[in-house]
Amino acid sequence: MAQGFMPVSRQDLIDRNIEQLDFVYVSGDAYVDHSSFAAALIGRRLEAFGYTVGLICQPDWRDEESIAVLGKPRLGFLVSSGNMDSMVNHYTVAKKRRKNDAYSPGGKGGMRPDHAVVVYCNLIRKKFKDDPIIIGGIEASLRRLGHYDYWDNKVRRSILLDSGADIISYGMGEKSIVEIADALSAGIAVKDITYIDGTVYKTRDENIIYDAIKLPDFENIRDDKKEYAKSFKIQHENTDPIAGSRLYETYDKSMFVVQNPPSKPLTMQEMDDVYDMPFMRAYHPMYEKDGGIPAFNEIKFSLTSNRGCFGACNFCALNFHQGRIVQARSHNSIVNEAKGFLDEPDFKGYIHDVGGPTAQFRKRACAKQKDYGACKNKQCMYPTICPNMEVDHSDYLKLLEKLKKLKGVKKVFVRSGIRFDYLLADKDRKFMEVLCKDHISGQLRVAPEHITDNVLDKMGKPSVKVYNDFKKLFERVNKKLGKEQYMVPYLMSSHPGSTLKDAIALAEYIRGLGYMPEQVQDFYPTPGTVSTCMYYTGINPIDMKPVYVPKDPHEKAMQRALIQYRNPENYDLVKEALIREHREDLIGFDKECLIPPRKIQKGFKKKNAGAKKKDAGTKKKDAGTKRKPGAKKTDRPKKSMESRNKKPKRNGKGRKR
């Protein structure tokens, strides 16, 4: 356990006898000293190598003095927007402002600016003109080269140029940040730190760039969507730390932004070293008065088992950030962290999660990846499982068993994403049985995302047949165990490739499930994903073929409404979509229909309820008929045969139409 939090004020520096910090870390998140929070992880990593780090969390970006509260650092400033891109943090997919922010005190919104990295860096440059600035985190990492910005609806330059920073430490950053610190401490000028894997730098001298692939010029990708797709394809093929090449992008024929290959994957020992650092495992006490930090409550009793994901869904940015090579912690490291839970007064015996991007991934997809990296032009799990993949749940099962046996632990849940196609590929069904028996509580969340091959192809997801087979196995195993448990599917509307026809097919599939999904997400075009490239260009960068993209807000509203067609508020949109696609066969009272011919009046019951309430003080009615004096409450008049036959029709789940 750490001896205390990292410095956040001048008084903290005085108490620690620190005259000048080596680094000042400026973050868009509140300070939570936990391995799941970037500022804590990078700060503690630098401390482990002998550097001093102070934090300025959520400074007032309207006041340049807020950036100077810890003084001038000896080596430089580190800047991050926090655990989320600040624009995703602020806006819904409909570009409406969010009211809350889970990474701020009390969940209060508006504690950081839009494009936080750019704003913070510009603030630093006003106060400290020449100090080195190193940017990192998800916002800087995914905007490291020219990129489409959904919120501005345009292609923006590398964040390195807009921010005025010197270097980007992209990806997870534990290796590159120490190498940068060592170089600066050795007296190397920041402009000469051009050789570190996992970094992006800028230069006006093209001659110093070696062994690199030249991307289309920024002006070309800004003005030509096909050139943008070509550039993205090259980037997508060079995200691997072993097989990836150096890339560079030209601006105005005189400025060059150079992306070095990604940092090498952490070994298991290195992963342990990172997660075993002396975190306080708490938010800073200064937030207590505000009610704490909501995001911390979500992960306080969860355990990170791995990072990286060879699933590589097209709408996910993990390929650009953590990569496809899975890295895992040792059992001892994870179990020791879990033992720390037992000392927490609010621990009730429940470990909320053990996982990562994909819970059951504990090693590389295949042996080849160790020497050659992930394949450039093939996916591990799409369109089907690669025959070279080593499917094995045994290590994860052993880990769960060790955690379950800890004295004081009542239940160990698995709530990270489960790859159902990977699970099905395992001929040993033990993991499925153990999962259903011991590690879920009534519901298992899975992500089929859609059901038509047209859309699943653009998502890089397996055929719906795979999901259906998994669903059958899940039901069969639970029946064998005598458990009543359900699958909760995550579904996505308006993904590139999805037409109204596809959305209707999805609604028909949902009709067969017998319930309305609660988890629905409109596709959100965030930087660094194949799907976002499709959204902007109308081209699939993998094969350079055209893709239909639903962009009209009204069509997107119809696609979303179809997924939740049983919601009365969606009636008009669903009906319009069905008529537009000539699917009037789905409007009616037949069991195969989605909606009735006309909308049920919502206000009818309320008006009648109000009338009854008004009359309740003088007359009591029973089914519209007076009760005779002395009659029992159960002596109700019998309904006629005609009235009995007028019961509303119901569907298979007993829902009134």
XYZ file of C-alpha atoms in Angstrom:
657
model
C 0.000 0.000 0.000
C 1.193 3.481 -0.856
C 2.338 5.795 1.911
C 0.140 8.579 0.565
C -1.328 10.242 -2.471
C 0.849 11.988 -5.023
C 1.212 15.751 -4.481
C -1.682 17.946 -5.587
C -0.804 21.229 -3.862
C 2.101 23.432 -2.773
C 1.555 22.285 0.785
C 2.043 18.672 -0.325
C 5.409 19.645 -1.812
C 6.450 21.354 1.410
C 5.387 18.323 3.454
C 7.514 16.068 1.229
C 10.504 18.429 1.070
C 10.183 18.650 -2.720
C 11.586 21.922 -4.042
C 10.797 21.188 -7.677
C 8.858 18.341 -9.234
C 10.306 16.400 -12.134
C 6.930 16.242 -13.867
C 3.582 17.967 -13.504
C 0.712 15.817 -14.796
C -2.378 17.763 -15.970
C -5.499 15.585 -16.177
C -9.108 16.085 -17.226
C -10.208 13.526 -14.623
C -10.389 13.888 -10.882
C -7.547 12.141 -9.017
C -8.256 8.505 -8.227
C -5.171 6.587 -7.093
C -6.003 3.292 -8.758
C -4.490 1.295 -11.624
C -7.599 1.831 -13.770
C -6.959 5.576 -13.901
C -4.290 6.860 -16.291
C -2.845 9.666 -14.156
C -2.276 7.328 -11.217
C -0.818 4.551 -13.344
C 1.644 6.781 -15.240
C 2.471 8.837 -12.166
C 3.226 5.788 -10.025
C 5.236 4.265 -12.875
C 7.498 7.318 -12.988
C 7.791 7.285 -9.198
C 8.930 3.655 -9.398
C 11.861 4.848 -11.522
C 12.815 7.614 -9.123
C 10.987 10.610 -10.574
C 8.717 12.967 -8.654
C 5.264 13.667 -10.070
C 2.561 16.098 -9.002
C -1.000 16.222 -10.295
C -3.155 19.139 -11.411
C -6.554 17.590 -11.906
C -9.333 19.410 -13.728
C -7.704 22.875 -13.686
C -9.770 25.951 -14.540
C -8.949 26.276 -18.236
C -10.114 29.899 -18.193
C -7.319 30.827 -15.796
C -3.698 30.269 -16.850
C -2.578 30.516 -13.232
C -4.397 27.235 -12.525
C -1.732 25.471 -14.535
C 1.066 26.918 -12.382
C -0.065 25.863 -8.904
C 2.749 23.300 -8.605
C 5.380 25.506 -10.184
C 7.681 24.863 -13.124
C 8.656 21.170 -13.474
C 12.293 20.182 -13.923
C 11.672 17.902 -16.913
C 8.271 18.719 -18.358
C 4.481 18.566 -18.355
C 2.397 15.449 -18.964
C -1.112 16.089 -20.307
C -4.159 13.833 -20.718
C -7.882 14.408 -21.118
C -8.454 11.483 -18.732
C -9.850 7.993 -19.220
C -12.212 9.145 -21.988
C -11.981 11.340 -25.046
C -13.301 14.672 -23.765
C -15.800 14.931 -26.645
C -17.275 11.486 -25.928
C -17.323 12.462 -22.267
C -19.312 15.613 -23.062
C -21.689 14.636 -25.870
C -24.132 11.884 -26.785
C -24.120 10.415 -30.279
C -26.881 12.948 -31.053
C -24.362 15.662 -30.044
C -26.447 16.645 -27.042
C -24.557 17.795 -23.966
C -24.339 15.217 -21.189
C -25.329 16.446 -17.741
C -23.118 14.120 -15.735
C -19.470 13.076 -15.705
C -18.576 9.907 -13.798
C -14.918 10.982 -13.617
C -15.643 14.255 -11.807
C -16.453 14.978 -8.139
C -20.040 14.061 -7.388
C -20.572 13.221 -11.064
C -20.779 16.912 -11.924
C -20.490 17.744 -15.618
C -18.532 20.566 -17.228
C -15.324 20.149 -15.213
C -13.101 19.954 -18.314
C -13.154 21.744 -21.687
C -13.975 20.309 -25.099
C -10.817 18.993 -26.801
C -9.224 19.053 -23.365
C -5.693 18.076 -24.424
C -5.456 20.949 -26.903
C -6.852 23.467 -24.416
C -4.604 22.376 -21.538
C -1.487 22.421 -23.717
C -2.260 25.881 -25.070
C -2.729 27.051 -21.491
C 0.677 25.649 -20.521
C 2.323 27.299 -23.526
C 1.059 30.712 -22.405
C 2.619 30.318 -18.984
C 5.639 28.111 -19.714
C 6.783 28.866 -23.254
C 9.544 26.321 -23.805
C 8.906 23.508 -21.322
C 8.575 20.031 -22.871
C 4.976 18.813 -23.123
C 4.240 15.101 -23.493
C 0.628 14.163 -24.207
C -0.991 10.756 -23.804
C -4.160 8.916 -22.911
C -7.042 7.873 -25.139
C -7.687 11.321 -26.646
C -4.095 11.917 -27.747
C -3.512 8.273 -28.672
C -6.406 7.997 -31.119
C -5.861 11.456 -32.614
C -2.143 11.022 -33.185
C -2.396 11.455 -36.980
C -4.896 13.249 -39.211
C -8.350 12.014 -38.196
C -12.049 12.518 -38.784
C -13.702 14.412 -35.942
C -17.406 13.578 -35.689
C -18.254 16.585 -33.545
C -16.711 19.113 -35.954
C -17.636 16.930 -38.942
C -14.268 17.474 -40.543
C -10.784 16.000 -40.780
C -8.546 17.519 -38.122
C -4.781 17.653 -38.019
C -2.677 15.514 -35.705
C -3.322 16.559 -32.125
C 0.436 17.052 -31.834
C 0.144 20.131 -34.049
C -3.085 21.580 -32.677
C -1.906 21.236 -29.082
C 1.624 22.536 -29.571
C 2.936 19.529 -27.598
C 6.323 17.957 -28.351
C 5.684 14.213 -28.130
C 2.741 11.827 -27.966
C 3.119 8.731 -25.817
C 0.441 6.595 -27.466
C -1.055 3.312 -26.356
C -0.837 2.390 -22.678
C 2.459 4.241 -22.263
C 4.223 2.535 -19.330
C 7.368 1.786 -21.336
C 7.598 4.894 -23.489
C 7.003 7.358 -20.652
C 9.987 6.032 -18.687
C 12.209 6.157 -21.779
C 11.126 9.751 -22.421
C 11.821 10.670 -18.792
C 15.270 9.055 -18.908
C 16.117 10.922 -22.119
C 15.046 14.283 -20.713
C 16.867 13.614 -17.456
C 20.025 12.798 -19.419
C 19.863 16.246 -20.994
C 18.616 15.252 -24.448
C 16.580 18.063 -26.019
C 12.944 17.121 -26.464
C 13.148 17.782 -30.219
C 15.829 15.101 -30.466
C 13.756 12.374 -28.776
C 12.724 10.738 -32.026
C 13.671 7.099 -31.515
C 11.312 5.711 -28.856
C 8.728 3.078 -29.759
C 5.169 4.032 -28.846
C 5.735 7.749 -29.538
C 4.839 10.312 -32.184
C 7.043 13.336 -32.853
C 7.106 16.240 -35.318
C 9.964 17.566 -37.421
C 10.646 19.894 -40.335
C 13.538 17.748 -41.547
C 12.297 14.834 -43.666
C 15.857 13.527 -43.944
C 15.887 12.291 -40.344
C 12.907 9.991 -40.991
C 14.146 6.508 -41.850
C 12.672 3.116 -42.689
C 9.150 4.563 -42.824
C 5.978 4.387 -44.924
C 4.815 7.773 -46.191
C 1.074 8.264 -45.765
C -0.998 10.430 -48.114
C -0.445 14.124 -47.325
C -2.831 15.687 -44.818
C -4.255 18.058 -47.433
C -5.141 15.038 -49.585
C -6.952 13.131 -46.842
C -8.733 16.324 -45.821
C -10.059 16.945 -49.351
C -10.464 13.415 -50.735
C -12.358 10.710 -48.849
C -10.808 7.919 -50.883
C -7.333 9.153 -49.910
C -8.487 9.238 -46.285
C -9.584 5.591 -46.534
C -6.245 4.620 -48.127
C -4.339 6.322 -45.309
C -6.466 4.667 -42.650
C -5.931 1.237 -44.220
C -2.150 1.668 -43.960
C -2.444 2.774 -40.337
C -4.761 -0.136 -39.533
C -2.222 -2.588 -40.923
C 0.612 -1.146 -38.842
C -0.704 -1.177 -35.290
C 1.203 -4.316 -34.324
C 4.292 -3.845 -32.107
C 6.223 -6.588 -33.907
C 5.065 -6.363 -37.515
C 4.134 -2.662 -37.627
C 6.182 -0.113 -39.599
C 7.061 3.509 -38.894
C 4.604 5.915 -40.569
C 4.686 9.616 -41.339
C 2.307 12.268 -42.576
C 3.146 15.543 -44.352
C 1.575 18.937 -43.634
C 1.966 21.877 -46.038
C 4.999 20.119 -47.557
C 7.133 21.392 -44.670
C 5.971 19.723 -41.424
C 6.175 15.988 -40.815
C 4.397 14.036 -38.081
C 6.143 10.701 -37.480
C 4.594 7.699 -35.728
C 7.150 5.220 -34.434
C 6.080 1.549 -34.161
C 4.046 0.648 -31.048
C 5.789 -0.253 -27.797
C 6.475 -3.949 -27.316
C 3.879 -5.889 -25.302
C 4.466 -6.149 -21.563
C 5.630 -9.513 -20.278
C 3.673 -11.076 -17.426
C 6.331 -9.873 -14.981
C 6.106 -6.339 -16.373
C 2.315 -6.444 -16.106
C 2.658 -7.507 -12.479
C 5.137 -4.699 -11.825
C 2.668 -2.153 -13.193
C -0.373 -3.385 -11.269
C 1.540 -4.122 -8.056
C 2.607 -0.498 -7.665
C 1.625 1.098 -4.333
C -1.748 2.570 -5.253
C -3.939 4.006 -2.510
C -6.954 2.356 -4.202
C -9.103 5.369 -3.389
C -10.054 8.793 -4.656
C -8.279 11.756 -3.084
C -9.878 12.818 0.219
C -10.452 16.346 -1.143
C -13.447 14.936 -3.071
C -15.165 13.495 -0.021
C -17.240 16.641 0.476
C -18.627 16.271 -3.061
C -19.643 12.639 -2.648
C -16.590 11.031 -4.235
C -15.959 9.968 -7.830
C -18.733 7.786 -9.352
C -16.412 5.997 -11.818
C -14.348 4.645 -8.928
C -17.380 2.993 -7.357
C -17.831 0.963 -10.553
C -14.385 -0.612 -10.420
C -13.389 -0.507 -6.757
C -13.861 -4.241 -6.255
C -13.018 -5.342 -9.791
C -9.764 -6.892 -10.999
C -7.898 -6.283 -14.240
C -6.681 -9.612 -15.568
C -5.517 -8.694 -19.066
C -5.246 -6.061 -21.782
C -5.311 -6.155 -25.574
C -7.887 -7.978 -27.683
C -7.522 -10.133 -30.784
C -11.286 -9.912 -31.366
C -10.655 -6.608 -33.193
C -14.264 -5.531 -33.851
C -14.374 -2.759 -36.439
C -16.229 -0.317 -34.179
C -13.708 -0.709 -31.346
C -10.593 1.480 -30.955
C -8.637 -1.112 -28.946
C -6.668 -2.145 -32.020
C -5.244 1.387 -32.223
C -4.733 1.790 -28.475
C -3.907 -1.522 -26.736
C -3.380 -3.656 -29.825
C -4.264 -7.251 -30.661
C -1.559 -8.947 -28.573
C -3.076 -10.064 -25.265
C -1.002 -9.408 -22.148
C -1.941 -10.911 -18.791
C -1.067 -10.619 -15.112
C 0.006 -13.608 -13.042
C -2.429 -15.349 -10.717
C -0.396 -14.294 -7.687
C -0.583 -10.618 -8.603
C -4.348 -10.745 -9.085
C -5.004 -12.840 -5.970
C -2.871 -10.522 -3.841
C -4.858 -7.533 -5.054
C -8.077 -9.370 -4.199
C -6.767 -10.050 -0.685
C -6.514 -6.298 -0.272
C -10.291 -6.095 -0.711
C -10.756 -8.068 2.494
C -9.390 -5.156 4.529
C -11.852 -2.674 3.044
C -14.727 -1.919 5.456
C -17.280 -1.684 2.619
C -16.282 -4.964 0.945
C -19.269 -7.321 1.204
C -17.579 -10.400 -0.173
C -18.380 -9.808 -3.850
C -15.692 -9.359 -6.496
C -17.549 -7.542 -9.238
C -15.411 -8.521 -12.223
C -12.243 -10.316 -13.303
C -11.287 -9.454 -16.835
C -10.362 -6.798 -19.335
C -11.461 -5.931 -22.871
C -12.448 -9.605 -23.221
C -12.709 -11.474 -19.945
C -11.504 -14.947 -20.919
C -8.468 -13.942 -23.019
C -5.359 -14.808 -21.021
C -2.744 -15.339 -23.743
C -1.882 -14.617 -27.371
C -4.236 -15.891 -30.052
C -1.582 -18.234 -31.422
C 2.075 -19.131 -30.927
C 3.071 -17.330 -34.131
C 2.239 -13.932 -32.634
C 5.194 -14.110 -30.266
C 7.728 -13.831 -33.097
C 5.736 -12.397 -35.990
C 2.965 -10.385 -34.370
C -0.682 -10.310 -35.422
C -1.426 -10.904 -39.097
C -1.687 -7.703 -41.137
C -4.353 -8.827 -43.566
C -6.263 -11.467 -41.570
C -8.418 -11.310 -38.474
C -8.138 -13.903 -35.718
C -11.901 -14.346 -35.279
C -13.543 -13.014 -38.428
C -15.239 -14.235 -40.541
C -14.592 -17.454 -38.603
C -12.141 -18.575 -35.941
C -8.645 -18.941 -37.409
C -7.554 -22.620 -37.391
C -4.232 -21.551 -35.817
C -5.964 -20.082 -32.766
C -5.262 -21.831 -29.481
C -8.622 -21.885 -27.702
C -8.160 -22.575 -24.007
C -10.062 -21.467 -20.891
C -8.125 -23.568 -18.388
C -5.887 -20.775 -17.072
C -8.834 -18.416 -16.555
C -10.775 -21.156 -14.788
C -7.878 -21.760 -12.381
C -7.704 -18.040 -11.647
C -11.427 -17.819 -10.885
C -11.164 -20.887 -8.637
C -8.310 -19.349 -6.611
C -10.262 -16.139 -6.121
C -13.405 -18.017 -5.151
C -11.531 -19.917 -2.441
C -10.305 -16.778 -0.665
C -11.665 -16.601 2.852
C -14.142 -13.716 2.959
C -15.060 -13.904 -0.734
C -18.654 -14.977 -1.300
C -18.945 -14.602 -5.057
C -16.715 -13.820 -8.019
C -18.583 -12.300 -10.958
C -17.531 -12.082 -14.595
C -18.968 -8.911 -16.093
C -16.406 -8.022 -18.756
C -17.260 -8.939 -22.310
C -17.376 -12.662 -23.057
C -16.511 -13.659 -26.623
C -19.184 -16.251 -27.265
C -17.568 -17.355 -30.541
C -14.313 -18.082 -28.699
C -16.211 -19.987 -26.011
C -18.053 -22.079 -28.610
C -14.748 -22.931 -30.286
C -13.620 -24.601 -27.044
C -14.569 -28.268 -27.271
C -14.341 -28.534 -23.494
C -17.635 -27.154 -22.145
C -16.351 -26.883 -18.574
C -15.932 -23.109 -18.702
C -19.539 -22.610 -19.802
C -20.805 -24.757 -16.952
C -18.627 -23.059 -14.339
C -19.567 -19.617 -15.681
C -23.303 -20.344 -15.417
C -22.988 -22.111 -12.082
C -20.750 -19.724 -10.180
C -19.950 -16.466 -11.937
C -23.119 -14.780 -13.169
C -26.130 -13.629 -11.226
C -29.276 -14.135 -13.260
C -28.045 -12.382 -16.384
C -25.156 -12.750 -18.813
C -24.384 -9.734 -20.958
C -23.183 -10.578 -24.448
C -22.728 -8.487 -27.575
C -24.118 -9.941 -30.802
C -24.602 -6.269 -31.909
C -26.790 -7.218 -34.914
C -28.168 -10.247 -36.748
C -27.935 -9.665 -40.517
C -24.765 -10.780 -42.249
C -24.729 -7.518 -44.182
C -24.194 -5.497 -40.996
C -22.155 -8.085 -39.091
C -19.707 -8.157 -42.006
C -19.103 -4.405 -41.638
C -18.734 -4.823 -37.879
C -16.206 -7.637 -38.214
C -18.492 -9.889 -36.130
C -19.395 -13.565 -36.646
C -22.629 -14.740 -38.255
C -25.812 -14.692 -36.190
C -25.768 -18.500 -36.365
C -22.845 -18.449 -33.937
C -24.827 -16.340 -31.481
C -27.876 -18.599 -31.849
C -25.740 -21.682 -31.160
C -24.316 -20.009 -28.072
C -27.799 -19.072 -26.884
C -28.913 -22.697 -27.198
C -25.862 -23.891 -25.273
C -26.468 -21.298 -22.545
C -30.081 -22.407 -22.150
C -29.121 -26.087 -22.184
C -26.444 -25.658 -19.519
C -28.723 -23.622 -17.249
C -31.487 -26.175 -17.601
C -29.037 -28.893 -16.592
C -27.988 -26.799 -13.564
C -31.594 -26.043 -12.649
C -30.970 -22.305 -12.909
C -33.253 -19.651 -14.372
C -30.808 -17.250 -15.989
C -31.030 -15.040 -19.043
C -28.835 -13.545 -21.724
C -28.937 -9.782 -22.175
C -27.812 -8.859 -25.703
C -26.137 -5.563 -26.513
C -27.394 -4.275 -29.855
C -26.266 -1.429 -32.079
C -28.335 0.634 -34.493
C -27.264 2.659 -37.531
C -23.840 1.055 -37.947
C -22.354 1.563 -41.434
C -23.957 -0.973 -43.756
C -27.247 -1.038 -41.838
C -30.299 -0.212 -43.949
C -33.898 0.073 -42.787
C -34.356 -3.421 -44.188
C -31.614 -4.683 -41.850
C -33.163 -2.826 -38.928
C -36.540 -4.441 -39.609
C -34.913 -7.873 -39.802
C -33.367 -7.186 -36.389
C -36.780 -6.177 -34.996
C -38.268 -9.448 -36.270
C -35.456 -11.348 -34.563
C -36.141 -9.490 -31.310
C -39.837 -10.395 -31.619
C -38.776 -14.029 -31.340
C -36.840 -13.310 -28.134
C -40.063 -12.308 -26.393
C -38.725 -9.177 -24.667
C -37.522 -5.697 -25.530
C -33.747 -5.145 -25.205
C -32.776 -2.359 -22.824
C -29.194 -2.031 -24.059
C -29.286 -0.197 -27.397
C -26.512 2.036 -28.700
C -26.549 4.161 -31.811
C -23.246 3.792 -33.615
C -20.881 6.497 -32.302
C -18.126 7.527 -34.768
C -15.118 7.969 -32.483
C -11.509 8.402 -33.672
C -9.396 5.343 -34.418
C -11.953 2.794 -35.646
C -12.538 1.116 -38.998
C -16.258 1.818 -38.626
C -15.660 5.550 -38.195
C -13.649 5.537 -41.413
C -16.626 3.864 -43.116
C -18.996 6.443 -41.616
C -16.976 9.396 -42.892
C -15.888 8.094 -46.291
C -18.621 5.634 -47.265
C -15.762 3.222 -48.013
C -14.706 0.094 -46.150
C -10.933 0.652 -45.771
C -10.323 -3.095 -45.468
C -11.394 -3.857 -49.066
C -11.938 -0.262 -50.355
C -15.515 -1.095 -51.411
C -18.418 1.356 -50.987
C -20.607 1.041 -47.892
C -24.108 2.378 -47.264
C -24.034 4.744 -44.274
C -27.208 5.864 -42.464
C -26.554 9.511 -41.597
C -29.991 11.118 -41.810
C -31.083 11.735 -38.177
C -34.648 10.675 -38.942
C -33.590 7.364 -40.475
C -31.274 6.742 -37.525
C -34.195 7.420 -35.176
C -36.291 4.852 -37.070
C -33.529 2.240 -36.891
C -33.197 2.712 -33.153
C -36.979 2.691 -32.629
C -37.295 -0.625 -34.464
C -35.034 -2.320 -31.903
C -37.431 -1.163 -29.162
C -40.604 -1.406 -31.224
C -42.722 -2.386 -28.205
C -42.181 1.015 -26.616
C -45.380 3.022 -27.319
C -43.298 6.164 -27.755
C -41.642 4.565 -30.793
C -44.920 3.642 -32.522
C -44.972 6.415 -35.143
C -41.331 5.897 -36.131
C -41.762 2.123 -36.380
C -44.910 2.445 -38.481
C -43.258 4.940 -40.820
C -40.259 2.627 -41.294
C -42.451 -0.401 -42.030
C -44.549 1.513 -44.564
C -41.457 2.987 -46.208
C -40.032 -0.524 -46.698
C -43.422 -1.946 -47.810
C -43.618 -4.213 -44.768
C -47.253 -3.539 -43.927
C -47.473 -7.286 -43.233
C -45.863 -6.477 -39.881
C -48.674 -4.067 -38.930
C -51.677 -5.817 -37.429
C -52.816 -8.124 -34.651
C -51.264 -11.346 -35.909
C -48.593 -12.862 -33.671
C -45.976 -12.156 -36.340
C -46.776 -8.438 -36.401
C -44.653 -5.808 -34.667
C -47.306 -3.145 -34.023
C -51.131 -2.823 -34.229
C -52.766 -0.796 -37.022
C -53.244 2.249 -34.841
C -51.635 3.768 -31.794
C -53.336 3.190 -28.441
C -54.359 6.498 -26.906
C -52.087 7.098 -23.919
C -54.315 9.691 -22.273
C -57.512 7.599 -22.220
C -56.767 5.723 -18.980
C -55.506 8.829 -17.227
C -58.685 10.788 -18.012
C -60.899 7.993 -16.713
C -58.678 7.560 -13.641
C -59.144 11.252 -12.890
C -62.904 11.021 -13.210
C -63.038 8.046 -10.845
C -60.852 9.818 -8.318
C -63.184 12.820 -8.354
C -66.202 10.603 -7.726
C -64.507 8.388 -5.132
C -65.602 10.456 -2.132
C -69.308 9.886 -2.703
C -69.707 6.702 -4.665
C -67.749 3.464 -4.785
C -68.064 1.550 -8.003
C -67.187 -1.997 -8.710
C -66.658 -2.736 -12.407
C -68.978 0.170 -13.197
C -71.867 -1.270 -11.111
C -73.161 -0.130 -7.685
C -72.846 -2.589 -4.860
C -76.036 -3.170 -2.949
C -76.050 -2.368 0.792
C -74.922 -5.402 2.767
C -73.501 -7.164 -0.274
C -70.065 -8.692 0.011
C -67.187 -7.230 -1.919
C -66.855 -10.511 -3.800
C -70.471 -10.427 -4.988
C -69.550 -8.885 -8.315
C -72.002 -9.038 -11.224
C -71.099 -11.760 -13.681
C -69.716 -10.588 -17.005
C -71.685 -11.437 -20.066
C -70.276 -13.890 -22.594
C -69.924 -10.986 -25.003
C -67.793 -8.935 -22.597
C -65.652 -11.966 -21.749
C -64.825 -12.429 -25.412
C -63.545 -8.875 -25.658
C -60.357 -9.510 -23.731
C -57.326 -7.863 -25.342
C -55.110 -10.138 -27.375
C -51.741 -10.966 -25.896
C -48.477 -12.036 -27.409
C -46.363 -14.963 -26.257
C -45.044 -13.094 -23.198
C -48.423 -11.878 -21.971
C -47.974 -8.284 -23.150
C -51.162 -6.442 -24.151
C -51.237 -5.052 -27.638
